[in-house]
CSV table of C-alpha atoms in Angstrom, one decimal:
chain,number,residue,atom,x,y,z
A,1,UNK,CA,138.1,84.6,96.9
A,2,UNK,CA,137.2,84.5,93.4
A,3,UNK,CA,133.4,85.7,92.5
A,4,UNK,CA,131.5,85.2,89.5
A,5,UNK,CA,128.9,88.1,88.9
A,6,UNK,CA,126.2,87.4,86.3
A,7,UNK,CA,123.5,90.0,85.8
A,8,UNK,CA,120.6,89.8,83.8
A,9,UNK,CA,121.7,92.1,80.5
A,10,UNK,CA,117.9,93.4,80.0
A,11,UNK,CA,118.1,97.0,80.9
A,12,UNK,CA,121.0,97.8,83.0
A,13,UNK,CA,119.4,97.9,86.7
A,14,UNK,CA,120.9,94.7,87.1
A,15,UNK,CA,124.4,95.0,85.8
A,16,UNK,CA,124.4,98.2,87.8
A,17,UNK,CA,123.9,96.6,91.0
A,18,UNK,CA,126.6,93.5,90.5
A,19,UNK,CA,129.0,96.3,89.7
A,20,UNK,CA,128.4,97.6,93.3
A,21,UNK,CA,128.8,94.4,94.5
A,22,UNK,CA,132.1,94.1,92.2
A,23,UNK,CA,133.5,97.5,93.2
A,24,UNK,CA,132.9,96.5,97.0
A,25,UNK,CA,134.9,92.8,96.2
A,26,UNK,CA,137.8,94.3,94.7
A,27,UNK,CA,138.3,96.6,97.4
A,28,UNK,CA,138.3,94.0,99.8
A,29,UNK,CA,141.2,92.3,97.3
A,30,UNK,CA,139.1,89.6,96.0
A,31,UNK,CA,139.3,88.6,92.4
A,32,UNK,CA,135.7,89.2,90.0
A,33,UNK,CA,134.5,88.0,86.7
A,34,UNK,CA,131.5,89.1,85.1
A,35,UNK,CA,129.2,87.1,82.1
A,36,UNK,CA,126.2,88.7,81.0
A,37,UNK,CA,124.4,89.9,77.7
A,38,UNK,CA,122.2,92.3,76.0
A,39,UNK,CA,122.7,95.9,77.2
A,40,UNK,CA,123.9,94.4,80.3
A,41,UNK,CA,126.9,93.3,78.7
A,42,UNK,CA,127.2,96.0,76.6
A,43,UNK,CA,128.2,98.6,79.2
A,44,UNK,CA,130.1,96.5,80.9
A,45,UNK,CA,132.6,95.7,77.4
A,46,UNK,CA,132.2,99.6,76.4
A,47,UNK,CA,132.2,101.1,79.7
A,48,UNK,CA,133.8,98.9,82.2
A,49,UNK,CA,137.3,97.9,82.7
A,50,UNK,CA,136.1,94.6,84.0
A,51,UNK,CA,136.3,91.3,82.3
A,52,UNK,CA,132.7,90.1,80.9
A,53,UNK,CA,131.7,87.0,79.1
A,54,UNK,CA,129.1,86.9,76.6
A,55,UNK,CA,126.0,85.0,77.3
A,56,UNK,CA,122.9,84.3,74.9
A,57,UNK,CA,120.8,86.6,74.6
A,58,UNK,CA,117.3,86.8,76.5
A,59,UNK,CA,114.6,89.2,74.4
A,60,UNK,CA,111.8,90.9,75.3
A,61,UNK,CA,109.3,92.4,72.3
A,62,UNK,CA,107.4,95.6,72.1
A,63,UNK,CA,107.0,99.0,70.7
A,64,UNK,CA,108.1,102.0,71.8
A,65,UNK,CA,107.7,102.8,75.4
A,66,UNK,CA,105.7,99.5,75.4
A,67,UNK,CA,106.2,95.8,76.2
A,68,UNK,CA,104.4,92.9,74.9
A,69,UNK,CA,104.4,90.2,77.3
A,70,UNK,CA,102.2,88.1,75.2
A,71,UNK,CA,103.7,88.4,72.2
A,72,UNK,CA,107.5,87.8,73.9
A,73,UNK,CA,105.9,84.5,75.2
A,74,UNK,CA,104.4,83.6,72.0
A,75,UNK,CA,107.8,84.8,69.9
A,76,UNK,CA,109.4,82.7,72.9
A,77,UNK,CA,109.2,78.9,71.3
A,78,UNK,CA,113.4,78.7,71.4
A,79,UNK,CA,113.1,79.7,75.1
A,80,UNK,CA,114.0,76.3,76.3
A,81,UNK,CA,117.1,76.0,74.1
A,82,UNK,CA,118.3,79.4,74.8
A,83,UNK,CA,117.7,77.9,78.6
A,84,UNK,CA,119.9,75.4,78.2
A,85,UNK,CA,122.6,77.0,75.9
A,86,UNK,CA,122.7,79.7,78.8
A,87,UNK,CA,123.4,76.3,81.0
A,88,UNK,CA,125.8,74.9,78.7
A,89,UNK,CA,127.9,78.7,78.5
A,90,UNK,CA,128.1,79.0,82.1
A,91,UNK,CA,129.1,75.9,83.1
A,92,UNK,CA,132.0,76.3,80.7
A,93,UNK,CA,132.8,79.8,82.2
A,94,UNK,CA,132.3,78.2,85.9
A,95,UNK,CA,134.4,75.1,84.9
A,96,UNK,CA,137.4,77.9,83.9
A,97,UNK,CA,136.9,80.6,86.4
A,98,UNK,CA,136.2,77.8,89.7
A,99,UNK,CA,134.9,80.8,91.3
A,100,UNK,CA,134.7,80.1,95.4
A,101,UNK,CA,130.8,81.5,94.6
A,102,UNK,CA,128.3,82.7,92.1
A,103,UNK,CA,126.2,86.0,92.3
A,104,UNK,CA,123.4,86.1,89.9
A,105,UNK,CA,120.8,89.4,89.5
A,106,UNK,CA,117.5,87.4,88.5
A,107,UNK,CA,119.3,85.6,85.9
A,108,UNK,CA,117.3,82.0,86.5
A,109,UNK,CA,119.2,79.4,85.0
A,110,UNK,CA,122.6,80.4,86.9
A,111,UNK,CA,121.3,78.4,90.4
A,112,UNK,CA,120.6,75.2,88.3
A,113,UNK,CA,124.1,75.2,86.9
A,114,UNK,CA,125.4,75.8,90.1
A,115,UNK,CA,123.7,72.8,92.2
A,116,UNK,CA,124.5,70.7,88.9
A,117,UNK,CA,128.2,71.8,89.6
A,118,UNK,CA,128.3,72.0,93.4
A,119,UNK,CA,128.9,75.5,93.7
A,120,UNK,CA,127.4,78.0,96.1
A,121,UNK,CA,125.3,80.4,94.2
A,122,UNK,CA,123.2,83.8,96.0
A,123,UNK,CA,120.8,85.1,94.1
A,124,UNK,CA,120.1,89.2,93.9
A,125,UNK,CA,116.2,90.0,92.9
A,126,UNK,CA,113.8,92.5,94.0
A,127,UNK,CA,110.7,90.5,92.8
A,128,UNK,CA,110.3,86.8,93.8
A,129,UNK,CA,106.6,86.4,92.7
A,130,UNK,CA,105.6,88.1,89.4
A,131,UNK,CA,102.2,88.7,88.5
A,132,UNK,CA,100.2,90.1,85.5
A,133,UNK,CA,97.1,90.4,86.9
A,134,UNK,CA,97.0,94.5,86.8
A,135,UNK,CA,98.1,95.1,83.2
A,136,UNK,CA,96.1,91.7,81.9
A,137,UNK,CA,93.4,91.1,83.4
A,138,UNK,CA,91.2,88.1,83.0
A,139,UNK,CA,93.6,86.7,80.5
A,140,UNK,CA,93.6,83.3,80.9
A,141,UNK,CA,96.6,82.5,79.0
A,142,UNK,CA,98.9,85.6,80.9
A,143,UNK,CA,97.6,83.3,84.0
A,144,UNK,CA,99.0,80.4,83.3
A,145,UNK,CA,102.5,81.8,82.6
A,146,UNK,CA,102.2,83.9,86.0
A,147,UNK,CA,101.4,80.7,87.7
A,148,UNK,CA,104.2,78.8,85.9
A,149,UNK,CA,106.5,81.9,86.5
A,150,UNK,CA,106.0,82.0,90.4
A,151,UNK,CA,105.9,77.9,90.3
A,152,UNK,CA,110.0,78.2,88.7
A,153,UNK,CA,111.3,81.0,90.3
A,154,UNK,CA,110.6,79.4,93.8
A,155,UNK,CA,111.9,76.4,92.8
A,156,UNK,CA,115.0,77.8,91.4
A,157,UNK,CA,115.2,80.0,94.3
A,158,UNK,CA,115.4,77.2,96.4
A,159,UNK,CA,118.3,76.2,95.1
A,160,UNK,CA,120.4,79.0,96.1
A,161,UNK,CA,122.2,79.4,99.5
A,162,UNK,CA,120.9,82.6,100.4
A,163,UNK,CA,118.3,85.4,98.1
A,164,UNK,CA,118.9,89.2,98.6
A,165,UNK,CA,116.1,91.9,98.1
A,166,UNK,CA,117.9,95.0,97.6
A,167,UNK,CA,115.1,96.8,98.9
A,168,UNK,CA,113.7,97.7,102.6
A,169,UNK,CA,112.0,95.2,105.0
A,170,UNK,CA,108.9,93.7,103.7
A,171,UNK,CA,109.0,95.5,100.4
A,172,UNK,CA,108.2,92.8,98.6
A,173,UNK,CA,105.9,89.5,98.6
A,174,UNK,CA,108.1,86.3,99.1
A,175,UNK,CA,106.6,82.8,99.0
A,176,UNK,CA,106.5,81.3,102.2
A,177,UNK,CA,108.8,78.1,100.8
A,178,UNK,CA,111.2,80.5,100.2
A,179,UNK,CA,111.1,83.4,104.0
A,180,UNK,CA,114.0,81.4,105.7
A,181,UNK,CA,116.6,82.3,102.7
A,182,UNK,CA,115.7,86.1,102.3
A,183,UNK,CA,117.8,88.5,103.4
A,184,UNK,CA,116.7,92.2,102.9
A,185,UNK,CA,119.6,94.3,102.4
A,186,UNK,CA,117.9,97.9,101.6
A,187,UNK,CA,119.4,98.7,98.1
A,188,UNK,CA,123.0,98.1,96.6
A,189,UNK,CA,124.2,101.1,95.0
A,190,UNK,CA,127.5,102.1,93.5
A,191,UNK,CA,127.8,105.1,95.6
A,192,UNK,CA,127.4,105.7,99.5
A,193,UNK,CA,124.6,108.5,99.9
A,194,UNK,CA,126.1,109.0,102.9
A,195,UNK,CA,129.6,110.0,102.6
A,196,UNK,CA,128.7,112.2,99.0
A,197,UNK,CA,129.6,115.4,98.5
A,198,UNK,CA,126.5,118.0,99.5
A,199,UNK,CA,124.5,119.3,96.4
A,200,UNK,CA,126.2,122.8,96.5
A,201,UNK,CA,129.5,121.0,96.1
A,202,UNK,CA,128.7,118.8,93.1
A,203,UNK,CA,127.5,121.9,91.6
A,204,UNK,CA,130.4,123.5,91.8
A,205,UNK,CA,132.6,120.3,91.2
A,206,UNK,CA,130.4,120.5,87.6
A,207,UNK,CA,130.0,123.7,86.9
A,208,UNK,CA,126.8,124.2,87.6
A,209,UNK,CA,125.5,127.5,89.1
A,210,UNK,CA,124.0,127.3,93.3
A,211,UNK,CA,120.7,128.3,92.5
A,212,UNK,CA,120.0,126.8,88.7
A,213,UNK,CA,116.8,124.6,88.4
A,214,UNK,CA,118.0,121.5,86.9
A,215,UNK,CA,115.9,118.9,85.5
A,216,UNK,CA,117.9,115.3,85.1
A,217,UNK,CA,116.4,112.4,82.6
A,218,UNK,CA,117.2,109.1,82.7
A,219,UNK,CA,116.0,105.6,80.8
A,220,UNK,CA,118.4,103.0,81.6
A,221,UNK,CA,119.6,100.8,78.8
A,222,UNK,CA,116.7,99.6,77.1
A,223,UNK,CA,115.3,100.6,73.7
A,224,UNK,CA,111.7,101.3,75.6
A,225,UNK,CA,113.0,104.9,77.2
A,226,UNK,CA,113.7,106.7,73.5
A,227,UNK,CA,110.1,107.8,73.8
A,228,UNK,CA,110.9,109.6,77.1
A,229,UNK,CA,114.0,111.0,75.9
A,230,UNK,CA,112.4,112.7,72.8
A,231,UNK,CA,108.7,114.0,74.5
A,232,UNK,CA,111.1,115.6,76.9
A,233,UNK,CA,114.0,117.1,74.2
A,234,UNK,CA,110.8,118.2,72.1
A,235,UNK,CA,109.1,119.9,75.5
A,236,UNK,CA,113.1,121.9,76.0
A,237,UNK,CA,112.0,125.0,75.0
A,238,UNK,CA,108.5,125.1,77.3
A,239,UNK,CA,110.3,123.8,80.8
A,240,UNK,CA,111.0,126.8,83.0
A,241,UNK,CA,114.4,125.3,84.4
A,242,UNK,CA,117.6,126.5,83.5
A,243,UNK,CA,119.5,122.9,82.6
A,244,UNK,CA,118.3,120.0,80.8
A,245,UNK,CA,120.7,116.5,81.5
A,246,UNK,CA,119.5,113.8,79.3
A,247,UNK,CA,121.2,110.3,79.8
A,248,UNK,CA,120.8,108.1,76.7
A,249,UNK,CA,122.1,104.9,77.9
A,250,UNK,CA,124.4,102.9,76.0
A,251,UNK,CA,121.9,101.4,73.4
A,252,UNK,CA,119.3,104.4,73.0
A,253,UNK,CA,120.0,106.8,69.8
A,254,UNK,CA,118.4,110.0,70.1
A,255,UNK,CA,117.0,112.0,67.5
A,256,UNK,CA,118.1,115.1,68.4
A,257,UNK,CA,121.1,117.6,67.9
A,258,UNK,CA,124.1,117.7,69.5
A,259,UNK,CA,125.0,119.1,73.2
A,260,UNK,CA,123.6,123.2,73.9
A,261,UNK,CA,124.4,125.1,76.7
A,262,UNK,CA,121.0,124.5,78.3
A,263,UNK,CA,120.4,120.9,77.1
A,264,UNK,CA,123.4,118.7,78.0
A,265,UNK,CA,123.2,114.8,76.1
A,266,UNK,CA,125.4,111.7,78.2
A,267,UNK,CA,125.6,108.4,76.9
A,268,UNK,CA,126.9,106.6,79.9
A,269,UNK,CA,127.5,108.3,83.3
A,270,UNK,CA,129.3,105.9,85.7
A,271,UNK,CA,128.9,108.3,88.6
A,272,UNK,CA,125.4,109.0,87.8
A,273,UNK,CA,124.3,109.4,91.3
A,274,UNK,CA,126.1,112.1,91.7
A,275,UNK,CA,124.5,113.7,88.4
A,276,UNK,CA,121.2,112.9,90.2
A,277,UNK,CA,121.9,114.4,93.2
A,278,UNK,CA,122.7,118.0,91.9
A,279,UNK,CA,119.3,117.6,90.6
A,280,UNK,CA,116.0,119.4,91.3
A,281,UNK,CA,114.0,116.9,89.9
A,282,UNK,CA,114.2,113.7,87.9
A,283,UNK,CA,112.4,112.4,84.9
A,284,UNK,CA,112.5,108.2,84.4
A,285,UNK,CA,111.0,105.1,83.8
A,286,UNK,CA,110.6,103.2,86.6
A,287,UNK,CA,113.3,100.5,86.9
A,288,UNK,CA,114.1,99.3,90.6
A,289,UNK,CA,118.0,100.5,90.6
A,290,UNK,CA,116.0,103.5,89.6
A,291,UNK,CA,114.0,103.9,92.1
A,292,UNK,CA,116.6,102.7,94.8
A,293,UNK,CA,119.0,105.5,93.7
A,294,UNK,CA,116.0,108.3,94.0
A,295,UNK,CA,114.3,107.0,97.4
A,296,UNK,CA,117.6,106.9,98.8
A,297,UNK,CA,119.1,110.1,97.4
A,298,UNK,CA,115.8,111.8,98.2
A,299,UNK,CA,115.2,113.4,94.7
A,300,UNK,CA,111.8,114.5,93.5
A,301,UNK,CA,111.0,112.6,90.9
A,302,UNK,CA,108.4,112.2,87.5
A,303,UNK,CA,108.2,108.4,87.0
A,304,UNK,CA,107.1,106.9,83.4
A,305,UNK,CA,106.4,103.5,83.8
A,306,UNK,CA,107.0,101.0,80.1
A,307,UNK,CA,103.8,100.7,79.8
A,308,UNK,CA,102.5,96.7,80.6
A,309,UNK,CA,105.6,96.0,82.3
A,310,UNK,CA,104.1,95.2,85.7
A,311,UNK,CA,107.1,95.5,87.8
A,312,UNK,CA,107.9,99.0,86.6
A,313,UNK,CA,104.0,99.5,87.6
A,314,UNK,CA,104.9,98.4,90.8
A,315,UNK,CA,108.1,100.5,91.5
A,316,UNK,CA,106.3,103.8,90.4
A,317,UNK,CA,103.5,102.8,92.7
A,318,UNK,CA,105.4,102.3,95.6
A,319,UNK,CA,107.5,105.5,94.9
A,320,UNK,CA,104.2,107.4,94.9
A,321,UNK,CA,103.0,105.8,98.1
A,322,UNK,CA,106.4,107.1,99.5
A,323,UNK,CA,105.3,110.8,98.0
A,324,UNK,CA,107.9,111.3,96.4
A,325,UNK,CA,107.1,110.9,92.6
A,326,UNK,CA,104.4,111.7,90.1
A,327,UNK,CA,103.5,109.0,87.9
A,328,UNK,CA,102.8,109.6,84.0
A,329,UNK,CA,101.0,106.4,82.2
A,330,UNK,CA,103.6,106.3,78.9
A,331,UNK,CA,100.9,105.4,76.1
A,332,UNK,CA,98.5,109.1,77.0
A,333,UNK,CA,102.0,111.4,76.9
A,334,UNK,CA,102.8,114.2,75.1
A,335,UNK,CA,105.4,116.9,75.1
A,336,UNK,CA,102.9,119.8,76.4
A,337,UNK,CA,101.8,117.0,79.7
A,338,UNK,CA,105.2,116.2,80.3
A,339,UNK,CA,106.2,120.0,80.1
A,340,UNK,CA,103.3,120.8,82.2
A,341,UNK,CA,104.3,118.4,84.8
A,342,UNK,CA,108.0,119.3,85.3
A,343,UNK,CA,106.9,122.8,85.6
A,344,UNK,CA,104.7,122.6,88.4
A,345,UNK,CA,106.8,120.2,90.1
A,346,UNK,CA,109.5,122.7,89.5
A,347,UNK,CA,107.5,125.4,91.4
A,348,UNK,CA,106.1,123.8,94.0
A,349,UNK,CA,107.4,121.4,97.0
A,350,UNK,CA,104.7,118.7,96.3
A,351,UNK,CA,106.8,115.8,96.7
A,352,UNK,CA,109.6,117.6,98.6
A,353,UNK,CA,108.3,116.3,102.1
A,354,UNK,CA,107.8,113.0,101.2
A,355,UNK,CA,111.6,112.9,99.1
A,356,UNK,CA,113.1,114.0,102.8
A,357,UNK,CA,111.2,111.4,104.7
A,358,UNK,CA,111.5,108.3,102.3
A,359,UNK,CA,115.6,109.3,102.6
A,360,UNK,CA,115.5,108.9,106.2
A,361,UNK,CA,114.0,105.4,106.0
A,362,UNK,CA,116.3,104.4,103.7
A,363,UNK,CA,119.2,106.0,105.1
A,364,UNK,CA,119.2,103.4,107.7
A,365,UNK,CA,120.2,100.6,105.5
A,366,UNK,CA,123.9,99.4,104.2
A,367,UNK,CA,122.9,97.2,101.3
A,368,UNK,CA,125.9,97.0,99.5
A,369,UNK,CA,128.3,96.2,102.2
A,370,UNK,CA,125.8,93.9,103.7
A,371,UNK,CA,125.2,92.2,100.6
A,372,UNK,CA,128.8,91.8,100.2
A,373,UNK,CA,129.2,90.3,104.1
A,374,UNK,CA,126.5,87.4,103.6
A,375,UNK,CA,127.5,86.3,100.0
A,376,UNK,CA,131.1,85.9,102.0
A,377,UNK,CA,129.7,84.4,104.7
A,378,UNK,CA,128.0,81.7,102.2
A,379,UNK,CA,131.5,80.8,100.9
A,380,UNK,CA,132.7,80.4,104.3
A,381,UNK,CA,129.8,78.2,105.7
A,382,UNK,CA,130.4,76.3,102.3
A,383,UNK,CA,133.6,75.7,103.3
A,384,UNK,CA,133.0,75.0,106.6
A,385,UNK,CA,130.7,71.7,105.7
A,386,UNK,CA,133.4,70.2,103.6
């Protein structure tokens, strides 16, 4: 079976998961082909040994830590020929490949060039209905693209053979037109949380000591995380923990020296669950791979949402609700707040009750191998109506 895996390259949440997916296929001898763009592609070229495509390039606009939604739409006036030039690149790279199906991670226009081409196509997204109404409200003109939003990605959606939520049961709203396609898989990770090593033997695996307190950071790929990364390298010297593991990401440049003995810099960590997992507490935006990897690792977590970016909202809301993380609003932070709040989080078990019940929950799912099983089985009842 040949698959066709194309993530949406903003961030690398996305990319991350079709890798899972990818890792899972080739294990089971299938044959994978990845298109994306953005940072999504670039880890895949610089840190992948899979073969990826290069599609146009979707951006969003803001400033640091922050995204402008209204001025991305407004900047926006080439969307529709980047729409179809996206079209146009992946029916070529369909045409070549004939893959037996196509995966795509909220990447829209994929399920319109598949119908147009007759090929199966699942779609992978954790929000089916988008709405702006809590970081804009009583904007008139964010209304009308929420409403044209929703109106296109449940038509598009209709499309497909089958939608995944990588997340638990009824974690998400999902347009009623929509209910009888959704599958919810619980999240698709690269790594299974439950055949990992313990935390003691990752330490050791590392070279970390048993009882160090160490404090992970992580921003995904996006430009919006360099904030983070430098409140938290300026608040070093304050945090009561013994190591500091800051994760770049693959397009972030930090301003900051190299690698110390206490404070230890990675650009790219392809087993970064692990890394997590060794952890006493985790600083990060709040991306939905993110958050999967924490809930279901059951890690303690500081969650600093881009500000205006209402999924990220949502994530860090539901993490909270879970009581598992803190949430720290992006735009009021400051080295001596974010210092502060590791510290106390670092002394106290605050969130470690809910961490330990939130892992249960989510212990219960298999997303990546079910994932895998119906996105074969949609190739199979393809075949079987021909």
């Amino acid at each position: 079976m040949r698959v066709l895996l194309i993530p949406c390259g903003i961030g690398m949440g996305h990319t991350s998961r079709t890798v899972a997916l990818a890792q899972k296929f080739i294990e089971n001898g299938e044959e994978v082909l990845f298109a994306s763009y953005g940072p999504g592609y670039g880890m895949l070229n610089e840190y992948s040994d899979y073969k990826v495509i290069k599609l146009p390039t979707i951006k969003f606009y803001g400033s640091s830590g922050k995204i402008n939604l209204k001025y991305t739409a407004r900047k926006s006036i080439d969307a529709p020929y980047i729409f179809l030039k996206s079209i146009y690149h992946e029916s070529r790279i369909i045409k070549e490949f004939n893959p037996d199906i196509v995966v795509s991670d909220s990447h829209y226009s994929v399920p319109i060039t598949c119908k147009v081409l007759g090929k199966p196509c699942v779609l992978v997204s954790n929000d089916l209905s988008p709405d702006f109404k809590d970081v804009y409200k009583n904007d008139r003109t964010m209304e009308y693209l929420e409403n044209g939003l929703q109106r296109f990605i449940k038509d598009v959606s209709r499309l497909c053979q089958s939608i995944i939520i990588p997340d638990i049961e009824n974690s998400w709203d999902v347009p009623p037109q929509i209910r009888d396609k959704v599958n919810y898989t619980g999240p698709i990770l690269k790594m299974d949380t439950k055949t990992m090593d313990s935390k003691e033997k990752l330490r050791q695996r590392f070279g970390f000591g048993k009882s160090e307190k160490i404090v992970m950071v992580t921003v995904g790929g996006s430009e919006y995380g360099t904030k983070l990364l430098n409140l938290v390298y300026q608040a070093a010297p304050d945090l009561d923990c013994d190591k500091i593991i800051m994760v770049t990401g693959p397009q972030i440049e930090l301003d900051a020296e190299l690698s110390s003995n206490r404070i230890i810099f990675k650009r790219y960590l392809a087993d970064i669950m692990e890394w997590m997992k060794l952890s006493d507490l985790l600083v990060s935006l709040a991306g939905h791979t993110t958050s999967m990897e924490i809930a279901s690792l059951g890690i303690p977590s500081v969650m600093v949402p881009i500000e205006n970016h209402p999924e990220q909202l949502k994530n860090a809301m539901k993490m909270k609700n879970y009581g598992m993380a803190h949430i720290e609003n992006m735009g009021n932070l400051s080295s001596t707040k974010i210092s502060d709040v590791i510290n106390h989080l670092l002394e106290t078990k605050d969130l470690k009750e809910g961490s330990l019940k939130t892992q249960k929950i989510f212990s219960q799912y298999n997303g990546t191998e079910d994932a895998v099983r119906i996105i074969s089985d949609c190739v199979h009842m393809g075949n079987d109506l021909e």
